[in-house]
Tab-separated table of C-alpha atoms in Angstrom:
chain	number	residue	atom	x	y	z
A	1	MET	CA	14.965	-2.769	-13.170
A	2	LYS	CA	14.861	-3.344	-16.910
A	3	LYS	CA	16.630	-6.679	-16.570
A	4	SER	CA	14.004	-7.998	-14.162
A	5	LEU	CA	11.087	-7.360	-16.520
A	6	SER	CA	9.889	-9.831	-19.111
A	7	LYS	CA	9.915	-8.889	-22.800
A	8	ASP	CA	6.105	-8.667	-22.731
A	9	LYS	CA	6.145	-6.176	-19.874
A	10	LEU	CA	8.892	-4.117	-21.502
A	11	LEU	CA	6.874	-4.015	-24.729
A	12	LEU	CA	3.749	-2.976	-22.870
A	13	ILE	CA	5.643	-0.184	-21.087
A	14	GLU	CA	7.177	0.968	-24.366
A	15	GLN	CA	3.741	1.044	-26.029
A	16	PHE	CA	2.213	2.968	-23.148
A	17	VAL	CA	4.978	5.556	-23.105
A	18	SER	CA	4.843	5.898	-26.875
A	19	PHE	CA	1.072	6.436	-26.795
A	20	TYR	CA	1.269	8.760	-23.808
A	21	LYS	CA	3.798	11.026	-25.586
A	22	LYS	CA	1.520	11.396	-28.621
A	23	ILE	CA	-1.598	12.781	-26.997
A	24	PRO	CA	-1.874	16.348	-25.667
A	25	HIS	CA	-2.004	16.688	-21.888
A	26	LYS	CA	-5.453	18.272	-22.061
A	27	THR	CA	-6.775	15.263	-23.991
A	28	PHE	CA	-5.198	12.894	-21.479
A	29	GLU	CA	-6.914	14.742	-18.598
A	30	LEU	CA	-10.264	14.482	-20.421
A	31	ILE	CA	-9.762	10.730	-20.939
A	32	LYS	CA	-8.918	10.282	-17.284
A	33	LYS	CA	-12.010	12.195	-16.246
A	34	GLU	CA	-14.216	10.312	-18.732
A	35	VAL	CA	-13.199	6.875	-17.467
A	36	ASP	CA	-13.020	8.011	-13.821
A	37	MET	CA	-9.302	7.391	-13.356
A	38	THR	CA	-8.444	10.760	-11.836
A	39	GLY	CA	-6.972	8.988	-8.806
A	40	TYR	CA	-4.637	6.858	-10.873
A	41	ALA	CA	-0.950	7.494	-11.215
A	42	GLU	CA	0.064	9.156	-14.507
A	43	THR	CA	3.595	7.823	-14.676
A	44	ILE	CA	5.444	4.797	-13.438
A	45	SER	CA	7.285	6.899	-10.871
A	46	ASP	CA	3.960	8.373	-9.667
A	47	TYR	CA	2.699	4.823	-9.303
A	48	TYR	CA	5.640	3.791	-7.101
A	49	ILE	CA	5.350	6.968	-5.017
A	50	GLN	CA	1.637	6.360	-4.529
A	51	GLU	CA	2.252	2.693	-3.649
A	52	GLY	CA	4.911	3.683	-1.112
A	53	GLU	CA	2.585	6.196	0.522
A	54	GLU	CA	-0.157	3.608	0.817
A	55	LYS	CA	2.219	1.050	2.336
A	56	GLY	CA	3.546	3.689	4.754
A	57	LYS	CA	0.046	4.625	5.800
A	58	ARG	CA	-0.912	0.986	6.341
A	59	GLU	CA	2.281	0.341	8.291
A	60	GLY	CA	1.505	3.363	10.529
A	61	GLU	CA	-2.050	2.189	11.185
A	62	ILE	CA	-0.869	-1.305	12.099
A	63	LYS	CA	1.932	-0.007	14.287
A	64	ALA	CA	-0.474	2.191	16.249
A	65	THR	CA	-2.960	-0.670	16.772
A	66	LEU	CA	-0.210	-3.103	17.798
A	67	SER	CA	1.189	-0.526	20.209
A	68	ILE	CA	-2.187	-0.101	21.882
A	69	ILE	CA	-2.675	-3.849	22.213
A	70	ASP	CA	0.903	-4.383	23.416
A	71	ASN	CA	0.398	-1.737	26.113
A	72	LEU	CA	-2.801	-3.478	27.232
A	73	LEU	CA	-1.032	-6.845	27.299
A	74	ASP	CA	1.848	-5.366	29.316
A	75	LYS	CA	-0.635	-4.531	32.088
A	76	GLY	CA	-0.731	-8.272	32.802
A	77	ASP	CA	-4.236	-8.611	34.180
A	78	ILE	CA	-6.147	-7.845	30.970
A	79	ASP	CA	-7.553	-10.731	28.938
A	80	TRP	CA	-8.282	-11.003	25.217
A	81	SER	CA	-12.018	-10.539	25.591
A	82	PHE	CA	-11.383	-7.028	27.014
A	83	ILE	CA	-8.867	-6.253	24.247
A	84	THR	CA	-11.265	-7.494	21.547
A	85	ASN	CA	-14.154	-5.468	22.991
A	86	SER	CA	-11.963	-2.367	23.228
A	87	THR	CA	-10.128	-2.556	19.860
A	88	GLY	CA	-12.203	-4.861	17.697
A	89	ILE	CA	-9.114	-7.002	17.208
A	90	ASP	CA	-9.012	-10.597	18.413
A	91	GLN	CA	-5.844	-12.619	19.135
A	92	GLN	CA	-5.759	-14.222	15.667
A	93	GLN	CA	-6.085	-10.816	13.953
A	94	TYR	CA	-3.383	-9.436	16.273
A	95	ASN	CA	-1.008	-12.232	15.201
A	96	GLN	CA	-1.816	-11.591	11.554
A	97	MET	CA	-1.215	-7.861	11.996
A	98	GLN	CA	2.195	-8.586	13.524
A	99	LEU	CA	3.124	-10.654	10.453
A	100	GLU	CA	1.849	-7.997	8.058
A	101	TYR	CA	3.762	-5.291	9.963
A	102	GLN	CA	6.971	-7.331	9.765
A	103	GLN	CA	6.471	-7.854	6.012
A	104	LEU	CA	5.828	-4.137	5.434
A	105	SER	CA	8.890	-3.238	7.465
A	106	VAL	CA	11.090	-5.656	5.563
A	107	SER	CA	9.766	-4.556	2.148
A	108	GLN	CA	10.801	-0.982	2.866
A	109	LEU	CA	14.392	-2.089	3.374
A	110	HIS	CA	14.628	-3.407	-0.198
């Protein structure tokens, strides 16, 4: 990973880690609370774990919605106005969701 980062990003990471090591944990918690960043990741690995969880959740939501719409379409005699009224998703949004789902699925393979 180090090879793929620019010198500026490496320097920024080094500065952050250096600063982070110098302050007591209690002080860091107070700073987070003060600036309302309690939901932020504390380390780079926490960030990637959190990002993966968010992508997984989004992928699951899309998969469920696509599955419902696909089942309705498989019935054959249901038109898009019924699907849109039932799900809130129109045909264009459905197509966009399919693309997003494919991208999320592919990104997890890398």
